mmCIF file of C-alpha atoms (C1' of nucleotides) in Angstrom:
data_model
loop_
_atom_site.group_PDB
_atom_site.id
_atom_site.type_symbol
_atom_site.label_atom_id
_atom_site.label_comp_id
_atom_site.label_asym_id
_atom_site.label_seq_id
_atom_site.Cartn_x
_atom_site.Cartn_y
_atom_site.Cartn_z
ATOM 1 C CA MET A 1 0.123 -0.011 -0.007
ATOM 2 C CA CYS A 2 1.018 3.417 0.268
ATOM 3 C CA GLY A 3 0.657 5.309 3.732
ATOM 4 C CA ARG A 4 3.520 7.662 3.682
ATOM 5 C CA PHE A 5 5.610 9.158 0.834
ATOM 6 C CA ALA A 6 8.068 11.936 0.163
ATOM 7 C CA LEU A 7 8.040 14.901 -2.369
ATOM 8 C CA THR A 8 11.461 16.701 -2.384
ATOM 9 C CA THR A 9 11.954 17.380 -6.111
ATOM 10 C CA PRO A 10 11.891 21.324 -7.143
ATOM 11 C CA ILE A 11 8.736 22.570 -8.569
ATOM 12 C CA GLU A 12 10.236 23.471 -12.142
ATOM 13 C CA VAL A 13 11.333 19.747 -12.209
ATOM 14 C CA LEU A 14 7.991 18.667 -11.522
ATOM 15 C CA ARG A 15 6.728 20.973 -14.187
ATOM 16 C CA GLN A 16 8.942 19.318 -16.747
ATOM 17 C CA ALA A 17 8.168 16.033 -15.646
ATOM 18 C CA PHE A 18 4.527 16.463 -15.383
ATOM 19 C CA GLY A 19 3.728 18.977 -17.876
ATOM 20 C CA PHE A 20 1.310 21.179 -15.979
ATOM 21 C CA VAL A 21 0.881 24.801 -16.906
ATOM 22 C CA GLY A 22 -0.168 27.781 -14.759
ATOM 23 C CA PRO A 23 1.184 28.854 -11.213
ATOM 24 C CA ALA A 24 2.676 26.718 -9.018
ATOM 25 C CA PRO A 25 3.857 27.771 -5.390
ATOM 26 C CA ASN A 26 7.476 26.842 -4.346
ATOM 27 C CA LEU A 27 7.101 23.753 -2.524
ATOM 28 C CA PRO A 28 9.338 22.806 0.443
ATOM 29 C CA ALA A 29 11.099 19.390 0.437
ATOM 30 C CA ARG A 30 8.847 16.902 2.328
ATOM 31 C CA TRP A 31 10.028 13.476 3.538
ATOM 32 C CA ASN A 32 7.062 12.550 5.453
ATOM 33 C CA ILE A 33 3.758 13.160 3.816
ATOM 34 C CA ALA A 34 0.939 11.630 5.780
ATOM 35 C CA PRO A 35 -2.790 11.144 5.273
ATOM 36 C CA THR A 36 -5.070 13.981 5.818
ATOM 37 C CA GLN A 37 -2.300 16.533 4.722
ATOM 38 C CA SER A 38 -2.468 18.649 1.930
ATOM 39 C CA THR A 39 -0.277 17.810 -0.979
ATOM 40 C CA PRO A 40 -0.001 18.624 -4.700
ATOM 41 C CA VAL A 41 -1.527 16.634 -7.419
ATOM 42 C CA ILE A 42 -1.778 17.197 -11.243
ATOM 43 C CA ARG A 43 -5.431 17.187 -12.868
ATOM 44 C CA ARG A 44 -6.838 18.132 -15.798
ATOM 45 C CA ALA A 45 -8.050 21.743 -15.758
ATOM 46 C CA GLU A 46 -11.262 23.108 -16.974
ATOM 47 C CA SER A 47 -9.130 24.614 -19.908
ATOM 48 C CA GLY A 48 -8.208 21.200 -20.795
ATOM 49 C CA GLY A 49 -4.696 21.542 -19.889
ATOM 50 C CA ARG A 50 -2.758 20.149 -16.616
ATOM 51 C CA GLU A 51 -2.902 22.155 -13.682
ATOM 52 C CA LEU A 52 -1.174 21.551 -10.256
ATOM 53 C CA ALA A 53 -3.526 21.872 -7.044
ATOM 54 C CA ALA A 54 -3.216 21.107 -3.330
ATOM 55 C CA LEU A 55 -5.380 18.511 -2.326
ATOM 56 C CA ARG A 56 -6.023 16.537 0.891
ATOM 57 C CA TRP A 57 -4.855 13.080 1.258
ATOM 58 C CA GLY A 58 -7.921 10.748 1.960
ATOM 59 C CA LEU A 59 -10.642 10.831 -0.369
ATOM 60 C CA VAL A 60 -13.887 12.157 1.038
ATOM 61 C CA PRO A 61 -16.747 10.833 -1.033
ATOM 62 C CA TYR A 62 -19.213 13.470 -2.221
ATOM 63 C CA TRP A 63 -21.987 11.850 -0.173
ATOM 64 C CA ALA A 64 -20.196 11.853 3.014
ATOM 65 C CA ASP A 65 -21.623 13.267 6.118
ATOM 66 C CA SER A 66 -18.332 14.266 7.515
ATOM 67 C CA PRO A 67 -14.624 14.550 6.146
ATOM 68 C CA SER A 68 -13.444 12.224 8.856
ATOM 69 C CA ILE A 69 -14.452 9.396 6.518
ATOM 70 C CA GLY A 70 -11.527 10.516 4.257
ATOM 71 C CA ALA A 71 -8.785 9.068 7.010
ATOM 72 C CA LYS A 72 -9.869 5.532 5.708
ATOM 73 C CA MET A 73 -9.728 6.440 2.196
ATOM 74 C CA ILE A 74 -6.217 6.826 1.529
ATOM 75 C CA ASN A 75 -5.918 3.758 -0.974
ATOM 76 C CA ALA A 76 -8.159 2.406 -3.393
ATOM 77 C CA ARG A 77 -7.660 -1.200 -4.560
ATOM 78 C CA ALA A 78 -7.046 -1.224 -8.376
ATOM 79 C CA GLU A 79 -9.078 -4.671 -8.436
ATOM 80 C CA THR A 80 -12.419 -2.700 -7.224
ATOM 81 C CA VAL A 81 -12.015 0.659 -7.776
ATOM 82 C CA ALA A 82 -14.388 0.889 -10.511
ATOM 83 C CA GLU A 83 -17.129 -0.405 -8.535
ATOM 84 C CA LYS A 84 -16.853 0.695 -4.866
ATOM 85 C CA PRO A 85 -19.422 3.596 -4.043
ATOM 86 C CA ALA A 86 -16.765 5.670 -2.608
ATOM 87 C CA PHE A 87 -14.517 5.563 -5.750
ATOM 88 C CA ARG A 88 -16.340 4.736 -8.837
ATOM 89 C CA ALA A 89 -17.302 8.177 -9.600
ATOM 90 C CA ALA A 90 -13.964 9.663 -9.158
ATOM 91 C CA PHE A 91 -12.398 6.939 -11.074
ATOM 92 C CA LYS A 92 -14.599 7.542 -14.219
ATOM 93 C CA ALA A 93 -14.386 11.289 -14.187
ATOM 94 C CA ARG A 94 -11.649 12.640 -11.683
ATOM 95 C CA ARG A 95 -8.235 10.927 -12.082
ATOM 96 C CA CYS A 96 -4.960 12.633 -11.344
ATOM 97 C CA LEU A 97 -1.269 12.163 -10.856
ATOM 98 C CA VAL A 98 0.068 12.440 -7.598
ATOM 99 C CA PRO A 99 3.819 13.364 -7.726
ATOM 100 C CA ALA A 100 6.148 11.799 -5.479
ATOM 101 C CA ASP A 101 9.991 10.927 -5.385
ATOM 102 C CA GLY A 102 9.810 8.300 -2.541
ATOM 103 C CA PHE A 103 7.325 6.052 -0.687
ATOM 104 C CA TYR A 104 7.304 4.055 2.319
ATOM 105 C CA GLU A 105 6.549 0.523 3.156
ATOM 106 C CA TRP A 106 6.388 -1.227 6.644
ATOM 107 C CA PRO A 107 7.770 -4.619 5.991
ATOM 108 C CA THR A 108 5.385 -7.335 7.109
ATOM 109 C CA ARG A 109 7.122 -10.497 5.886
ATOM 110 C CA GLY A 110 9.322 -12.910 7.657
ATOM 111 C CA ASP A 111 12.762 -11.790 8.758
ATOM 112 C CA LEU A 112 12.356 -8.156 7.547
ATOM 113 C CA ALA A 113 9.151 -7.506 9.447
ATOM 114 C CA SER A 114 9.971 -4.149 11.666
ATOM 115 C CA ARG A 115 8.375 -1.155 12.512
ATOM 116 C CA GLN A 116 11.323 0.446 10.671
ATOM 117 C CA PRO A 117 10.056 1.726 7.142
ATOM 118 C CA VAL A 118 11.628 1.036 3.729
ATOM 119 C CA LEU A 119 12.045 3.849 1.364
ATOM 120 C CA PHE A 120 11.468 2.974 -2.104
ATOM 121 C CA ARG A 121 12.985 5.733 -4.650
ATOM 122 C CA ARG A 122 13.819 5.696 -8.230
ATOM 123 C CA ARG A 123 17.499 4.532 -8.997
ATOM 124 C CA ASP A 124 18.024 7.932 -10.838
ATOM 125 C CA GLY A 125 16.368 9.680 -7.847
ATOM 126 C CA GLY A 126 13.653 11.332 -10.174
ATOM 127 C CA PRO A 127 10.043 11.978 -9.384
ATOM 128 C CA PHE A 128 7.312 9.706 -10.502
ATOM 129 C CA ALA A 129 3.482 9.691 -10.294
ATOM 130 C CA PHE A 130 1.092 7.641 -8.247
ATOM 131 C CA ALA A 131 -2.255 6.729 -10.072
ATOM 132 C CA GLY A 132 -4.663 8.985 -7.999
ATOM 133 C CA LEU A 133 -8.630 9.713 -7.848
ATOM 134 C CA TRP A 134 -9.937 12.954 -6.643
ATOM 135 C CA GLU A 135 -13.100 14.223 -5.448
ATOM 136 C CA ARG A 136 -15.045 17.264 -4.156
ATOM 137 C CA TRP A 137 -16.904 17.473 -0.941
ATOM 138 C CA VAL A 138 -19.214 20.452 0.122
ATOM 139 C CA PRO A 139 -19.662 20.799 3.909
ATOM 140 C CA ALA A 140 -23.113 21.830 5.040
ATOM 141 C CA ALA A 141 -21.724 25.032 6.383
ATOM 142 C CA GLY A 142 -20.476 25.791 2.914
ATOM 143 C CA GLY A 143 -16.963 25.865 1.462
ATOM 144 C CA LEU A 144 -15.372 22.883 -0.339
ATOM 145 C CA ILE A 145 -12.860 20.106 0.364
ATOM 146 C CA GLU A 146 -10.800 18.495 -2.458
ATOM 147 C CA SER A 147 -9.258 15.303 -1.716
ATOM 148 C CA PHE A 148 -7.618 12.312 -3.236
ATOM 149 C CA ALA A 149 -6.782 8.775 -2.908
ATOM 150 C CA ILE A 150 -3.860 6.566 -4.365
ATOM 151 C CA VAL A 151 -4.670 3.379 -6.058
ATOM 152 C CA SER A 152 -2.801 0.285 -4.773
ATOM 153 C CA THR A 153 -2.352 -3.096 -6.358
ATOM 154 C CA ALA A 154 -0.727 -6.539 -5.648
ATOM 155 C CA ALA A 155 3.134 -6.150 -5.354
ATOM 156 C CA ASN A 156 5.465 -8.079 -7.866
ATOM 157 C CA GLU A 157 8.019 -10.680 -6.470
ATOM 158 C CA ILE A 158 10.488 -8.077 -5.814
ATOM 159 C CA MET A 159 8.527 -5.640 -3.608
ATOM 160 C CA ALA A 160 6.522 -8.459 -2.196
ATOM 161 C CA GLN A 161 9.610 -9.168 -0.036
ATOM 162 C CA TYR A 162 8.549 -6.144 1.957
ATOM 163 C CA HIS A 163 4.848 -5.842 1.558
ATOM 164 C CA GLU A 164 2.100 -7.394 -0.274
ATOM 165 C CA ARG A 165 0.452 -4.374 -1.698
ATOM 166 C CA VAL A 166 2.084 -1.341 -3.405
ATOM 167 C CA PRO A 167 1.074 1.805 -4.883
ATOM 168 C CA VAL A 168 0.329 1.959 -8.745
ATOM 169 C CA VAL A 169 3.145 4.132 -10.263
ATOM 170 C CA LEU A 170 2.159 5.164 -13.711
ATOM 171 C CA ALA A 171 4.443 5.019 -16.720
ATOM 172 C CA PRO A 172 5.151 8.410 -18.091
ATOM 173 C CA GLY A 173 3.692 7.253 -21.394
ATOM 174 C CA ASP A 174 0.438 6.529 -19.599
ATOM 175 C CA TYR A 175 0.126 9.953 -17.976
ATOM 176 C CA ALA A 176 -2.264 11.593 -20.577
ATOM 177 C CA ALA A 177 -4.424 8.394 -20.742
ATOM 178 C CA TRP A 178 -4.820 8.441 -17.017
ATOM 179 C CA LEU A 179 -5.959 12.012 -16.937
ATOM 180 C CA ASP A 180 -8.356 11.593 -19.767
ATOM 181 C CA PRO A 181 -11.824 10.621 -18.525
ATOM 182 C CA ALA A 182 -12.589 9.063 -21.935
ATOM 183 C CA ALA A 183 -9.630 6.730 -21.773
ATOM 184 C CA ASP A 184 -9.911 2.992 -20.421
ATOM 185 C CA ALA A 185 -7.794 3.559 -17.475
ATOM 186 C CA ARG A 186 -8.143 0.110 -15.769
ATOM 187 C CA ALA A 187 -5.378 -1.206 -18.243
ATOM 188 C CA LEU A 188 -2.884 1.201 -16.742
ATOM 189 C CA LEU A 189 -3.187 0.039 -13.208
ATOM 190 C CA LYS A 190 0.082 -2.102 -12.839
ATOM 191 C CA ALA A 191 2.474 -2.458 -10.222
ATOM 192 C CA PRO A 192 5.438 -0.297 -10.349
ATOM 193 C CA PRO A 193 8.483 -1.571 -12.259
ATOM 194 C CA SER A 194 10.756 -3.035 -9.641
ATOM 195 C CA ASP A 195 13.986 -2.182 -11.767
ATOM 196 C CA TRP A 196 13.017 1.555 -11.590
ATOM 197 C CA PHE A 197 13.192 1.416 -7.635
ATOM 198 C CA SER A 198 15.753 0.900 -4.954
ATOM 199 C CA ALA A 199 14.702 0.102 -1.415
ATOM 200 C CA ALA A 200 16.729 1.529 1.739
ATOM 201 C CA ALA A 201 15.749 0.959 5.381
ATOM 202 C CA PHE A 202 14.574 4.116 7.025
ATOM 203 C CA GLN A 203 14.497 5.944 10.590
ATOM 204 C CA PRO A 204 11.415 5.241 12.302
ATOM 205 C CA MET A 205 8.804 8.047 11.932
ATOM 206 C CA SER A 206 6.562 10.189 13.629
ATOM 207 C CA THR A 207 3.666 12.306 12.431
ATOM 208 C CA THR A 208 4.395 15.187 14.668
ATOM 209 C CA CYS A 209 8.049 15.189 14.011
ATOM 210 C CA GLY A 210 7.774 15.685 10.439
ATOM 211 C CA MET A 211 11.186 15.753 9.043
ATOM 212 C CA THR A 212 13.306 12.704 8.701
ATOM 213 C CA THR A 213 16.294 11.773 6.781
ATOM 214 C CA PRO A 214 16.627 10.715 3.072
ATOM 215 C CA ALA A 215 17.913 7.382 2.168
ATOM 216 C CA VAL A 216 20.006 5.730 4.695
ATOM 217 C CA SER A 217 21.548 2.284 4.710
ATOM 218 C CA PRO A 218 20.388 -0.249 7.100
ATOM 219 C CA ARG A 219 21.303 0.664 10.553
ATOM 220 C CA ARG A 220 23.733 -1.829 12.192
ATOM 221 C CA SER A 221 25.376 0.568 14.936
ATOM 222 C CA THR A 222 25.743 -1.101 18.295
ATOM 223 C CA SER A 223 25.975 1.956 20.131
ATOM 224 C CA PRO A 224 22.795 3.956 20.812
ATOM 225 C CA ARG A 225 22.378 6.630 18.216
ATOM 226 C CA ARG A 226 22.229 10.124 19.221
ATOM 227 C CA ARG A 227 19.148 11.679 18.217
ATOM 228 C CA ARG A 228 18.416 15.448 17.699
ATOM 229 C CA SER A 229 15.565 16.785 19.561
ATOM 230 C CA ARG A 230 12.403 17.539 17.864
ATOM 231 C CA HIS A 231 13.205 21.394 18.188
ATOM 232 C CA ALA A 232 16.508 20.926 16.259
ATOM 233 C CA SER A 233 17.144 23.555 13.784
ATOM 234 C CA ARG A 234 17.608 22.435 10.190
ATOM 235 C CA ALA A 235 20.122 23.404 7.627
ATOM 236 C CA PRO A 236 18.349 24.092 4.210
ATOM 237 C CA GLY A 237 18.715 21.395 1.856
ATOM 238 C CA ARG A 238 19.715 18.994 4.554
ATOM 239 C CA PRO A 239 16.935 17.156 6.156
ATOM 240 C CA THR A 240 17.477 16.149 9.703
ATOM 241 C CA THR A 241 16.689 12.919 11.747
ATOM 242 C CA VAL A 242 14.152 13.538 14.090
ATOM 243 C CA SER A 243 12.579 10.892 16.118
ATOM 244 C CA ARG A 244 11.499 10.033 19.747
ATOM 245 C CA ALA A 245 10.296 7.612 21.982
ATOM 246 C CA CYS A 246 6.843 6.216 21.327
ATOM 247 C CA SER A 247 5.275 4.587 24.402
ATOM 248 C CA ASN A 248 2.439 3.145 22.421
ATOM 249 C CA ALA A 249 4.565 1.737 19.685
ATOM 250 C CA ARG A 250 6.375 -0.083 22.711
ATOM 251 C CA LYS A 251 3.376 -1.314 24.056
ATOM 252 C CA ARG A 252 2.124 -2.587 20.739
ATOM 253 C CA ARG A 253 5.263 -4.546 20.129
ATOM 254 C CA ALA A 254 5.186 -5.982 23.449
ATOM 255 C CA ALA A 255 1.208 -6.678 23.556
ATOM 256 C CA PRO A 256 -0.308 -9.909 22.108
ATOM 257 C "C1'" DC B 1 -40.114 -0.608 2.940
ATOM 258 C "C1'" DC B 2 -36.097 1.699 6.142
ATOM 259 C "C1'" DA B 3 -31.377 1.516 8.174
ATOM 260 C "C1'" DG B 4 -26.948 1.794 7.611
ATOM 261 C "C1'" DA B 5 -23.004 1.309 5.093
ATOM 262 C "C1'" DC B 6 -20.014 3.210 1.846
ATOM 263 C "C1'" DG B 7 -12.581 1.456 3.253
ATOM 264 C "C1'" DT B 8 -7.799 -0.619 3.252
ATOM 265 C "C1'" DT B 9 -4.218 -3.511 5.395
ATOM 266 C "C1'" DG B 10 -2.618 -6.826 8.422
ATOM 267 C "C1'" DT B 11 -3.047 -9.848 12.307
ATOM 268 C "C1'" DT B 12 -3.848 -13.950 14.843
ATOM 269 C "C1'" DG C 1 -25.901 9.012 -4.200
ATOM 270 C "C1'" DT C 2 -26.713 4.095 -4.289
ATOM 271 C "C1'" DC C 3 -26.541 -0.460 -2.603
ATOM 272 C "C1'" DT C 4 -27.101 -4.278 0.975
ATOM 273 C "C1'" DG C 5 -29.129 -6.124 4.921
ATOM 274 C "C1'" DG C 6 -32.902 -6.766 7.908
ATOM 275 C "C1'" DC D 1 1.216 5.146 7.520
ATOM 276 C "C1'" DC D 2 1.681 6.378 12.967
ATOM 277 C "C1'" DA D 3 0.328 8.923 17.253
ATOM 278 C "C1'" DG D 4 -2.775 9.235 20.612
ATOM 279 C "C1'" DA D 5 -7.116 8.828 22.538
ATOM 280 C "C1'" DC D 6 -10.270 5.802 24.511
ATOM 281 C "C1'" DG D 7 -15.837 10.515 28.603
ATOM 282 C "C1'" DT D 8 -19.655 13.505 30.353
ATOM 283 C "C1'" DT D 9 -22.218 17.267 32.167
ATOM 284 C "C1'" DG D 10 -22.482 21.750 32.794
ATOM 285 C "C1'" DT D 11 -20.648 26.502 32.480
ATOM 286 C "C1'" DT D 12 -19.156 30.853 30.525
ATOM 287 C "C1'" DG E 1 -8.096 -3.683 21.619
ATOM 288 C "C1'" DT E 2 -9.733 -0.080 18.325
ATOM 289 C "C1'" DC E 3 -10.921 4.068 16.644
ATOM 290 C "C1'" DT E 4 -9.843 8.899 15.341
ATOM 291 C "C1'" DG E 5 -6.956 12.547 13.627
ATOM 292 C "C1'" DG E 6 -2.842 14.072 11.443
#
DNA sequence: CCAGACGTTGTT
DNA sequence: GTCTGG
DNA sequence: CCAGACGTTGTT
DNA sequence: GTCTGG
C-alpha cells in the first residue's frame, strides 16, 4: 500500500516531468507526507490543460456526512476501484497524478518485519506519479474540500519481499490516458516496475516530528544513536533526523 | 419498506 | 447518491 | 502509515 | 484492543 511518501523535487523539475501549466508555489522538501495532509496533484484543468492543485490525502466521497471518513480512504484497490461506491465516480471522471519521489512500506514479511519503514526511490532519484483519484466534498456549512486517494495493487515478486500491496506508479507514457476521462484507465493499473526502484531501510518515523532523513543504509550501529531534539534547527537542503520515544509503539510491540 | 454502510491493510 | 441487509 | 485517545455534564 | 485525527 502507500501510507507515507516523500516529495522533495523542485517545482520546476516537476513541471518538466508532468507538463502542468499555470501558477505553482515553491514547494518545501517533504520527507514525510501523511494522510489528511495537503499535497500537490496534477489534474486536468477546465481549460483542458494540466494544472497543479493542493488536495487533501484521503478521499472524502461526495455523499459523506463528515470529512473524517477520508482518513480511511487513503488507498483504493485497483481490483475494485471501478465498482466501490466511494471511488467509482472519481475513477470515471476525476483521475489525477500524485507526484512523489519516494514512498514508504512497513515490512510485514518474515525476517524483515519491523516497525522500521523501507523507502523506495527511483534509482535515478527522479520524480514519479502515483495513480490518483480526486473528489469534491461540500460541507453543509459551505466551502469545499478537495481530496484524493492513491490506487494500490498487488506487489510484484521483488517488492512483495517487503509488503503485499504497493501503490500504482504510472509509466510516463500513460499520464495522458490516465488524465483523460474518456480513456480506458483500468489497463494502466499495474505494479510499479521493480527495476526502477531501490529500497533502503529508514528511520522510524513520527507524524508530529515531520522531518526525517533521506535514504540511509540499514542501521547496524551497536552504540545508541544520538538523536536530535524535535526542535533541532535544520540546515536548508539537508533534512535532519528527528525521532522520539513512542510509548504506544513499545506497548504494541510487547502486547499480544 | 427503512437503516446503515460506503475502505484498506494486516494479524492471529 | 446508491447498494446491501434486515 | 503512525500517534494518541479511549468521557460526560454543565458552565461561560 | 480499536478508533480517530494528522
